[in-house]
Short mmCIF file of C-alpha atoms in Angstrom, two decimals:
data_model
loop_
_atom_site.label_atom_id
_atom_site.label_comp_id
_atom_site.label_asym_id
_atom_site.label_seq_id
_atom_site.Cartn_x
_atom_site.Cartn_y
_atom_site.Cartn_z
CA MET A 1 -12.15 -22.05 30.63
CA ASP A 2 -14.92 -23.26 28.32
CA ARG A 3 -16.89 -20.12 29.08
CA LEU A 4 -13.89 -17.96 28.16
CA LYS A 5 -13.52 -19.83 24.85
CA LYS A 6 -17.20 -19.22 24.10
CA ILE A 7 -16.82 -15.50 24.84
CA ILE A 8 -13.73 -15.24 22.60
CA LYS A 9 -15.50 -17.12 19.81
CA LYS A 10 -18.56 -14.86 20.14
CA VAL A 11 -16.44 -11.70 20.05
CA GLU A 12 -14.51 -13.03 17.03
CA MET A 13 -17.73 -13.70 15.12
CA HIS A 14 -18.79 -10.05 15.55
CA MET A 15 -15.42 -8.56 14.55
CA THR A 16 -14.20 -7.85 11.04
CA ALA A 17 -10.83 -9.14 9.84
CA SER A 18 -9.33 -5.64 10.17
CA GLN A 19 -10.59 -5.29 13.73
CA ILE A 20 -9.10 -8.66 14.68
CA MET A 21 -5.68 -7.63 13.29
CA VAL A 22 -5.74 -4.22 14.97
CA THR A 23 -6.84 -5.68 18.31
CA GLY A 24 -4.32 -8.53 18.07
CA PHE A 25 -1.38 -6.17 17.56
CA ALA A 26 -2.54 -3.94 20.43
CA LEU A 27 -2.86 -6.86 22.85
CA VAL A 28 0.55 -8.30 21.95
CA ILE A 29 2.17 -4.86 22.36
CA PHE A 30 0.57 -4.39 25.79
CA LEU A 31 1.53 -7.89 26.93
CA GLY A 32 5.07 -7.37 25.63
CA GLY A 33 5.30 -4.10 27.54
CA VAL A 34 4.22 -5.81 30.76
CA LEU A 35 6.76 -8.62 30.32
CA LEU A 36 9.66 -6.30 29.45
CA SER A 37 8.95 -4.16 32.51
CA LEU A 38 9.35 -7.12 34.92
CA PRO A 39 12.48 -7.20 37.14
CA VAL A 40 13.43 -10.64 35.82
CA CYS A 41 13.79 -9.13 32.32
CA ASN A 42 15.93 -6.18 33.40
CA ALA A 43 19.64 -6.27 34.15
CA ASP A 44 19.45 -4.16 37.31
CA GLY A 45 16.63 -6.31 38.68
CA LYS A 46 14.24 -3.37 38.93
CA TRP A 47 10.95 -2.61 37.23
CA LEU A 48 11.49 -0.78 33.94
CA ASN A 49 9.37 2.34 33.52
CA PHE A 50 6.19 1.05 31.85
CA ILE A 51 6.20 3.79 29.20
CA ASP A 52 9.71 2.75 28.11
CA ALA A 53 8.79 -0.94 28.25
CA LEU A 54 5.63 -0.30 26.20
CA PHE A 55 7.64 1.82 23.75
CA THR A 56 10.20 -0.98 23.29
CA ALA A 57 7.48 -3.62 22.87
CA CYS A 58 5.66 -1.46 20.32
CA SER A 59 8.91 -0.84 18.45
CA ALA A 60 9.61 -4.60 18.36
CA VAL A 61 6.10 -5.75 17.37
CA CYS A 62 5.78 -2.95 14.80
CA VAL A 63 9.31 -3.87 13.63
CA THR A 64 10.40 -0.25 13.89
CA GLY A 65 13.62 -0.13 15.90
CA LEU A 66 13.25 3.15 17.78
CA VAL A 67 14.28 2.64 21.41
CA THR A 68 14.42 4.80 24.52
CA ILE A 69 16.84 2.44 26.26
CA VAL A 70 19.90 0.42 25.21
CA PRO A 71 18.63 -3.18 24.84
CA ALA A 72 22.13 -4.66 25.21
CA ALA A 73 22.58 -3.11 28.65
CA GLN A 74 18.96 -2.91 29.82
CA PHE A 75 17.69 -6.46 29.40
CA THR A 76 18.70 -9.83 30.81
CA MET A 77 18.93 -12.89 28.59
CA LEU A 78 15.22 -13.56 29.21
CA GLY A 79 14.36 -9.99 28.28
CA LYS A 80 16.35 -10.27 25.04
CA VAL A 81 14.64 -13.57 24.15
CA ILE A 82 11.24 -11.96 24.70
CA LEU A 83 12.37 -9.03 22.56
CA LEU A 84 13.41 -11.43 19.78
CA LEU A 85 10.06 -13.24 19.93
CA LEU A 86 8.20 -9.91 19.69
CA ILE A 87 10.28 -8.96 16.63
CA GLN A 88 9.61 -12.30 14.93
CA LEU A 89 5.92 -12.10 15.79
CA GLY A 90 5.71 -8.56 14.44
CA GLY A 91 7.65 -9.38 11.29
CA LEU A 92 5.55 -12.37 10.32
CA GLY A 93 2.35 -10.78 11.58
CA ILE A 94 0.00 -11.86 14.35
CA VAL A 95 -2.27 -13.59 11.85
CA ALA A 96 0.50 -15.63 10.19
CA CYS A 97 1.86 -16.77 13.56
CA THR A 98 -1.58 -17.80 14.78
CA MET A 99 -2.29 -19.74 11.59
CA ALA A 100 1.16 -21.34 11.84
CA VAL A 101 0.17 -22.80 15.21
CA PHE A 102 -3.01 -24.15 13.57
CA LEU A 103 -0.91 -25.83 10.87
CA ILE A 104 1.49 -27.34 13.41
CA LEU A 105 -1.44 -28.72 15.43
CA ARG A 106 -3.03 -29.88 12.15
CA ARG A 107 -6.21 -27.96 12.88
CA GLN A 108 -8.45 -26.94 10.01
CA ILE A 109 -8.22 -23.29 8.93
CA THR A 110 -11.74 -21.95 8.56
CA VAL A 111 -13.05 -19.74 5.75
CA ARG A 112 -13.09 -16.79 8.16
CA SER A 113 -9.44 -17.40 9.01
CA ARG A 114 -8.64 -17.51 5.31
CA VAL A 115 -10.30 -14.10 4.87
CA ILE A 116 -8.13 -12.73 7.69
CA ILE A 117 -4.98 -14.14 6.02
CA GLN A 118 -6.07 -12.57 2.74
CA GLU A 119 -6.46 -9.13 4.34
CA SER A 120 -3.26 -9.53 6.34
CA TYR A 121 -1.17 -10.02 3.18
CA ASN A 122 -3.34 -7.72 1.03
CA LEU A 123 -4.07 -10.48 -1.49
CA ASN A 124 -6.68 -10.30 -4.26
CA THR A 125 -7.89 -13.89 -3.98
CA MET A 126 -8.41 -16.58 -1.36
CA SER A 127 -7.15 -19.40 -3.58
CA GLY A 128 -3.95 -21.05 -2.37
CA LEU A 129 -3.82 -19.12 0.92
CA VAL A 130 -2.63 -22.05 3.03
CA VAL A 131 0.06 -22.86 0.45
CA MET A 132 1.07 -19.19 0.51
CA LEU A 133 1.22 -19.21 4.31
CA LYS A 134 3.45 -22.31 4.35
CA TYR A 135 5.67 -20.67 1.72
CA VAL A 136 5.98 -17.52 3.88
CA LEU A 137 6.91 -19.48 7.01
CA LYS A 138 9.42 -21.78 5.27
CA GLY A 139 10.94 -18.90 3.30
CA THR A 140 11.27 -16.71 6.39
CA PHE A 141 13.05 -19.29 8.53
CA LEU A 142 15.25 -20.39 5.62
CA VAL A 143 16.47 -16.85 4.83
CA GLU A 144 16.91 -16.02 8.52
CA GLY A 145 18.93 -19.22 8.92
CA ILE A 146 21.16 -18.31 5.97
CA GLY A 147 21.67 -14.83 7.42
CA ALA A 148 22.58 -16.22 10.84
CA PHE A 149 25.02 -18.67 9.21
CA PHE A 150 26.96 -15.87 7.49
CA TYR A 151 26.80 -13.56 10.53
CA ALA A 152 28.41 -16.36 12.55
CA PHE A 153 31.65 -15.97 10.57
CA GLN A 154 31.98 -12.55 12.21
CA PHE A 155 30.31 -12.93 15.59
CA VAL A 156 31.57 -16.40 16.66
CA PRO A 157 35.30 -15.55 16.39
CA GLU A 158 34.60 -12.18 18.04
CA TYR A 159 32.34 -13.22 20.94
CA GLY A 160 32.84 -16.98 21.31
CA PHE A 161 30.65 -19.85 20.08
CA PHE A 162 27.46 -19.63 22.15
CA ARG A 163 27.31 -15.85 22.40
CA GLY A 164 28.32 -15.52 18.75
CA VAL A 165 25.56 -17.88 17.59
CA TRP A 166 23.01 -16.01 19.74
CA TYR A 167 24.11 -12.66 18.27
CA SER A 168 23.96 -14.15 14.77
CA VAL A 169 20.39 -15.42 15.22
CA PHE A 170 19.13 -12.25 16.91
CA HIS A 171 20.51 -9.84 14.33
CA SER A 172 19.50 -12.04 11.40
CA VAL A 173 15.89 -12.06 12.62
CA SER A 174 16.02 -8.34 13.38
CA ALA A 175 17.42 -7.52 9.94
CA PHE A 176 15.02 -9.80 8.05
CA CYS A 177 12.01 -8.47 9.94
CA ASN A 178 13.25 -4.93 9.23
CA ALA A 179 13.25 -4.21 12.98
CA GLY A 180 16.74 -2.73 13.29
CA ILE A 181 16.96 -3.50 17.02
CA ASP A 182 20.41 -4.72 18.06
CA ILE A 183 22.02 -6.07 21.24
CA LEU A 184 25.53 -4.81 20.47
CA GLY A 185 25.45 -1.46 22.27
CA GLU A 186 24.52 2.17 21.67
CA THR A 187 26.02 2.59 18.20
CA SER A 188 24.20 -0.13 16.22
CA LEU A 189 26.57 -1.43 13.48
CA GLN A 190 28.96 1.54 13.47
CA GLN A 191 31.82 -0.66 14.64
CA TYR A 192 31.34 -2.73 11.44
CA GLN A 193 31.30 0.33 9.18
CA ALA A 194 34.17 -1.02 7.05
CA ASN A 195 33.26 -4.71 7.40
CA PRO A 196 32.03 -6.04 4.02
CA LEU A 197 30.60 -9.28 5.49
CA VAL A 198 28.30 -7.62 8.05
CA ASN A 199 27.30 -4.88 5.60
CA ILE A 200 26.47 -7.22 2.71
CA VAL A 201 24.60 -9.78 4.85
CA THR A 202 22.55 -7.07 6.57
CA MET A 203 21.70 -5.31 3.31
CA GLY A 204 20.82 -8.62 1.68
CA LEU A 205 18.38 -9.54 4.47
CA ILE A 206 16.77 -6.09 4.40
CA ILE A 207 16.31 -6.03 0.63
CA VAL A 208 15.05 -9.61 0.31
CA SER A 209 12.46 -9.23 3.07
CA GLY A 210 11.49 -5.78 1.83
CA LEU A 211 10.52 -7.11 -1.61
CA GLY A 212 7.55 -9.00 -0.22
CA PHE A 213 6.57 -12.67 -0.26
CA ILE A 214 4.43 -12.31 -3.40
CA VAL A 215 7.47 -11.09 -5.33
CA TRP A 216 9.51 -14.00 -3.94
CA GLN A 217 6.97 -16.44 -5.32
CA ASP A 218 6.83 -14.80 -8.72
CA VAL A 219 10.62 -14.49 -9.08
CA THR A 220 11.08 -18.12 -8.00
CA ARG A 221 8.52 -19.25 -10.57
CA THR A 222 10.21 -17.18 -13.28
CA VAL A 223 13.68 -18.57 -12.49
CA LYS A 224 12.33 -22.15 -12.62
CA ARG A 225 10.77 -21.47 -16.03
CA ILE A 226 14.08 -20.15 -17.36
CA ILE A 227 16.14 -23.05 -15.92
CA SER A 228 13.71 -25.67 -17.24
CA ARG A 229 13.67 -23.85 -20.60
CA GLU A 230 9.88 -23.66 -20.49
CA TYR A 231 10.25 -20.05 -21.66
CA THR A 232 13.06 -17.92 -23.01
CA VAL A 233 14.44 -15.27 -20.64
CA GLY A 234 12.52 -12.52 -22.42
CA ARG A 235 9.25 -14.47 -22.44
CA ALA A 236 9.64 -15.49 -18.78
CA LEU A 237 10.20 -11.87 -17.73
CA GLN A 238 7.20 -10.82 -19.79
CA LYS A 239 5.04 -13.38 -17.94
CA MET A 240 5.94 -11.91 -14.54
CA ARG A 241 3.21 -10.10 -12.63
CA LEU A 242 2.92 -6.34 -13.04
CA HIS A 243 3.24 -6.05 -9.24
CA THR A 244 6.62 -7.79 -9.36
CA LYS A 245 7.90 -5.62 -12.21
CA LEU A 246 6.87 -2.39 -10.48
CA THR A 247 8.38 -3.54 -7.18
CA LEU A 248 11.74 -4.55 -8.68
CA CYS A 249 12.02 -1.39 -10.82
CA MET A 250 11.21 0.97 -7.95
CA THR A 251 13.47 -0.92 -5.54
CA LEU A 252 16.46 -0.64 -7.89
CA VAL A 253 15.84 3.08 -8.46
CA LEU A 254 15.48 3.85 -4.75
CA VAL A 255 18.43 1.77 -3.55
CA PHE A 256 20.99 2.86 -6.14
CA GLY A 257 19.59 6.37 -6.58
CA GLY A 258 19.57 6.90 -2.82
CA ALA A 259 23.12 5.57 -2.48
CA LEU A 260 24.40 7.92 -5.20
CA ALA A 261 22.64 10.88 -3.57
CA PHE A 262 24.10 10.12 -0.10
CA PHE A 263 27.55 9.62 -1.62
CA ILE A 264 27.44 13.04 -3.30
CA MET A 265 25.86 14.98 -0.43
CA GLU A 266 27.93 13.49 2.41
CA TYR A 267 31.22 13.09 0.52
CA LYS A 268 32.99 15.88 2.42
CA ASN A 269 31.13 15.68 5.73
CA PRO A 270 33.89 14.98 8.30
CA HIS A 271 31.38 13.49 10.77
CA THR A 272 29.97 10.89 8.37
CA LEU A 273 31.74 9.88 5.12
CA GLY A 274 34.47 12.53 4.98
CA GLU A 275 37.28 10.49 6.58
CA MET A 276 36.55 7.22 4.75
CA SER A 277 38.18 5.77 1.65
CA VAL A 278 36.17 5.94 -1.59
CA ALA A 279 35.23 2.24 -1.33
CA GLU A 280 34.08 2.69 2.27
CA LYS A 281 32.07 5.77 1.28
CA TRP A 282 30.23 3.79 -1.37
CA MET A 283 29.51 0.95 1.07
CA ALA A 284 28.27 3.33 3.78
CA SER A 285 26.14 5.22 1.24
CA MET A 286 24.62 1.98 -0.02
CA PHE A 287 23.93 0.81 3.53
CA GLN A 288 22.22 4.10 4.42
CA SER A 289 20.07 3.90 1.30
CA VAL A 290 19.08 0.30 2.06
CA THR A 291 18.47 0.78 5.79
CA THR A 292 16.02 3.63 5.16
CA ARG A 293 13.84 0.96 3.51
CA THR A 294 12.51 0.47 7.10
CA ALA A 295 15.42 -1.47 8.63
CA GLY A 296 16.78 0.80 11.38
CA PHE A 297 20.40 -0.39 11.58
CA PHE A 298 23.04 2.25 10.86
CA THR A 299 26.78 2.42 10.26
CA VAL A 300 26.93 6.23 10.21
CA PRO A 301 25.61 8.45 13.07
CA GLN A 302 22.27 9.80 11.85
CA GLY A 303 22.43 13.02 13.85
CA ALA A 304 25.68 13.97 12.05
CA PHE A 305 24.08 14.08 8.59
CA TRP A 306 23.70 17.41 6.86
CA GLU A 307 20.15 18.71 6.57
CA GLU A 308 19.70 17.75 2.91
CA SER A 309 20.71 14.15 3.71
CA LYS A 310 18.24 14.04 6.59
CA LEU A 311 15.50 15.25 4.27
CA LEU A 312 16.39 12.55 1.71
CA SER A 313 16.34 9.94 4.48
CA CYS A 314 12.88 11.16 5.53
CA MET A 315 11.62 10.73 1.96
CA LEU A 316 13.07 7.22 1.65
CA MET A 317 11.72 6.22 5.07
CA PHE A 318 8.27 7.53 4.16
CA ILE A 319 8.27 5.38 1.00
CA GLY A 320 9.59 2.28 2.76
CA GLY A 321 9.56 -1.21 1.27
CA SER A 322 7.09 -3.23 -0.78
CA PRO A 323 3.67 -4.75 0.04
CA GLY A 324 3.31 -8.28 1.38
CA GLY A 325 6.64 -8.28 3.25
CA THR A 326 8.03 -7.13 6.59
CA ALA A 327 8.76 -3.55 5.54
CA GLY A 328 6.70 -0.48 6.38
CA GLY A 329 6.15 2.89 4.70
CA ILE A 330 3.57 3.75 2.06
CA LYS A 331 5.29 1.14 -0.15
CA THR A 332 7.25 1.28 -3.41
CA THR A 333 4.32 0.26 -5.59
CA THR A 334 2.20 3.09 -4.16
CA VAL A 335 4.78 5.67 -5.21
CA MET A 336 5.23 4.02 -8.62
CA ILE A 337 1.47 4.15 -9.24
CA LEU A 338 1.36 7.83 -8.30
CA LEU A 339 4.24 8.60 -10.67
CA LEU A 340 2.61 6.62 -13.48
CA ASN A 341 -0.70 8.41 -12.90
CA CYS A 342 1.04 11.80 -13.08
CA TRP A 343 2.78 10.70 -16.29
CA SER A 344 -0.56 9.66 -17.81
CA VAL A 345 -1.99 13.09 -16.98
CA LEU A 346 0.99 14.82 -18.61
CA LYS A 347 0.63 12.61 -21.71
CA GLY A 348 -3.09 13.23 -21.81
CA THR A 349 -4.01 9.53 -21.69
CA PRO A 350 -7.19 8.57 -19.80
CA ASP A 351 -5.74 5.45 -18.13
CA THR A 352 -2.76 4.76 -15.87
CA GLU A 353 -0.66 2.25 -17.80
CA CYS A 354 2.62 0.37 -17.42
CA PHE A 355 4.21 -2.62 -19.23
CA ARG A 356 1.18 -2.75 -21.53
CA ARG A 357 -1.18 -3.15 -18.61
CA LYS A 358 -3.89 -0.85 -17.30
CA ILE A 359 -3.88 -0.16 -13.56
CA PRO A 360 -7.45 -0.12 -12.16
CA TYR A 361 -8.87 3.24 -11.09
CA TYR A 362 -9.63 2.05 -7.55
CA THR A 363 -5.96 1.05 -7.12
CA VAL A 364 -4.85 4.55 -8.12
CA ARG A 365 -7.39 6.06 -5.73
CA THR A 366 -6.17 3.82 -2.89
CA ALA A 367 -2.57 4.87 -3.58
CA PHE A 368 -3.50 8.54 -3.26
CA SER A 369 -5.44 7.84 -0.04
CA VAL A 370 -2.60 5.88 1.56
CA THR A 371 -0.06 8.58 0.70
CA LEU A 372 -2.18 11.51 1.87
CA VAL A 373 -3.33 9.93 5.13
CA SER A 374 0.22 8.75 5.96
CA PHE A 375 1.62 12.21 5.24
CA LEU A 376 -1.01 13.90 7.40
CA VAL A 377 -0.40 11.45 10.25
CA MET A 378 3.36 12.06 10.04
CA MET A 379 2.94 15.86 10.07
CA LEU A 380 0.42 15.71 12.94
CA GLY A 381 2.87 13.63 14.96
CA THR A 382 5.66 16.09 14.17
CA MET A 383 3.56 19.05 15.32
CA LEU A 384 2.57 17.33 18.56
CA ILE A 385 6.17 16.47 19.45
CA LEU A 386 7.28 20.04 18.63
CA LEU A 387 4.51 21.20 20.98
CA PHE A 388 6.00 19.10 23.79
CA GLU A 389 9.72 19.44 23.04
CA PRO A 390 12.12 22.38 22.36
CA LEU A 391 13.76 20.58 19.43
CA ARG A 392 14.69 21.37 15.82
CA PHE A 393 12.05 20.71 13.18
CA MET A 394 14.23 18.44 11.01
CA ASP A 395 15.21 16.20 13.93
CA VAL A 396 11.58 15.80 14.98
CA LEU A 397 10.44 15.20 11.39
CA TYR A 398 13.17 12.56 11.09
CA GLU A 399 11.82 10.79 14.17
CA SER A 400 8.21 10.98 12.97
CA ALA A 401 9.07 9.71 9.48
CA SER A 402 11.05 6.89 11.07
CA ALA A 403 8.07 5.93 13.26
CA VAL A 404 5.41 6.13 10.52
CA GLY A 405 7.65 4.22 8.11
CA THR A 406 8.49 1.71 10.91
CA VAL A 407 12.18 2.31 10.18
CA GLY A 408 13.84 2.93 13.53
CA LEU A 409 16.57 5.39 12.50
CA SER A 410 17.01 8.24 14.95
CA THR A 411 19.06 11.40 15.26
CA GLY A 412 19.48 10.51 18.94
CA ILE A 413 16.59 12.46 20.47
CA THR A 414 14.29 9.50 21.28
CA PRO A 415 15.71 8.65 24.75
CA ARG A 416 15.40 12.33 25.79
CA LEU A 417 11.72 12.71 24.91
CA CYS A 418 9.05 13.23 27.55
CA ALA A 419 6.29 10.68 28.19
CA ALA A 420 3.77 12.54 25.99
CA SER A 421 6.16 12.55 23.01
CA LYS A 422 6.91 8.84 23.51
CA LEU A 423 3.17 8.11 23.43
CA VAL A 424 2.90 10.07 20.17
CA LEU A 425 5.67 7.95 18.65
CA ILE A 426 3.99 4.76 19.92
CA GLY A 427 0.84 5.86 18.09
CA LEU A 428 2.80 6.61 14.92
CA MET A 429 4.59 3.24 15.00
CA TYR A 430 1.30 1.41 15.56
CA MET A 431 -0.42 3.22 12.71
CA GLY A 432 2.62 2.79 10.48
CA ARG A 433 2.67 -0.99 11.00
CA LEU A 434 -1.05 -1.50 10.42
CA GLY A 435 -1.49 1.23 7.83
CA PRO A 436 -3.33 4.51 8.49
CA VAL A 437 -6.06 3.70 5.98
CA THR A 438 -6.75 0.37 7.73
CA LEU A 439 -7.34 2.26 10.96
CA VAL A 440 -9.52 4.89 9.29
CA LEU A 441 -11.70 2.16 7.77
CA LEU A 442 -11.58 0.01 10.89
CA PHE A 443 -15.22 0.35 11.79
CA ALA A 444 -16.54 0.80 8.28
CA SER A 445 -19.05 -1.91 7.43
CA LYS A 446 -20.16 -0.93 3.94
CA ILE A 447 -17.10 0.38 2.15
CA GLY A 448 -17.75 1.50 -1.38
CA LYS A 449 -21.55 1.16 -1.15
CA ASN A 450 -23.89 4.04 -1.74
CA LYS A 451 -26.53 4.09 0.99
CA ASN A 452 -29.35 4.88 -1.42
CA GLY A 453 -28.05 2.65 -4.22
CA ARG A 454 -28.10 5.58 -6.65
CA THR A 455 -25.53 7.52 -8.64
CA LEU A 456 -25.16 11.20 -7.75
CA PRO A 457 -24.91 13.91 -10.42
CA GLU A 458 -21.37 14.82 -11.44
CA GLU A 459 -19.91 18.33 -11.12
CA ARG A 460 -16.39 19.50 -11.91
CA VAL A 461 -14.08 21.20 -9.37
CA MET A 462 -11.05 23.27 -10.42
CA VAL A 463 -7.65 21.89 -9.45
CA GLY A 464 -4.07 22.94 -10.11
#
């Protein structure tokens, strides 16, 4: 045992923070796949096909929600508990969960561990990392507890006390972690299509977790300043971080803009919103707009959408949520930076600016890199699946966008895919959770350093 610890410690010392995160996720996914394939975890008492078990484990750890089986019917209680643990582990992140154990055991968190936490949450500084980690853990369990409490008003009367509480906890964790995996049946939340309580609680959990923990901290600080009258409302809002302002602005635009677009495009579709009342149409449209922020739950059958609505869903899924939270996608701030950069080019200004702040050049360059690499990965996955399957392009693109954005929405083709296509989606979910750029730079040791320490001559290239 001591020898094994020494080997692990030696390997850890020679691995970068990114390599530790990538390896950690891969190991947990593989272990989860093994556990979910065991007879004791499956309702029929037989071994689950390992590809399907691995797919489900990857979907849970990467908080995606795509499934090739029906979790409610496939797994025993033990299997569902393991599935819930994988979702929680994936939502918080392997690093955060490991460090949480250290905190519980009152073990010291080393400088190296602090660097890993910093990279895990994409923070600019190492100051206050342990405080931040405690805030993340307390905030997560508090919000999940609140969600479960309100879900219980629906599930306890419907399923009985113990089963209702279990359903409340499972779906609260799944919604908060943006996993979108349910244990209700094959139709997700369709049976609660007109239920305001389930809709509002689910949307609330998705939006709150999708904002990111850094935004939570900043908003909390701002509210305290206003309540204590330390600052006026205007001054307090002005003191908020640029990251928070960009996140909140883009979130509002995407959620309400997406809802309006779905309402208009699907208004007369008899298979989606057509037969609903106006109020129900608005609620379903809002839910669809919110769930594409990488949640995966649905109240309207995704395969019944018209093509333009599917394309809009693909765009929203590709964007996803915000950095530092449980959501996937290229992130709201990335898109906002790209739009601001385009606006600066159109205005003829040399810098990318917003709210009287200049956005650093390297941040703009990273935003372009993340977007381009994610788009190329999504299109490559789409082409590979089309190579293996005789399916329509839009349905396959929908599946690929859902996997890369770690959303989990599906037009219904996932269970019918061959093993090769499932492996492609596993790869897309894995890359989507970790970030394509992280994987590209995984083995880079001297990022941003010129080998010769010299500046090369500049030469212009025509664009546009």
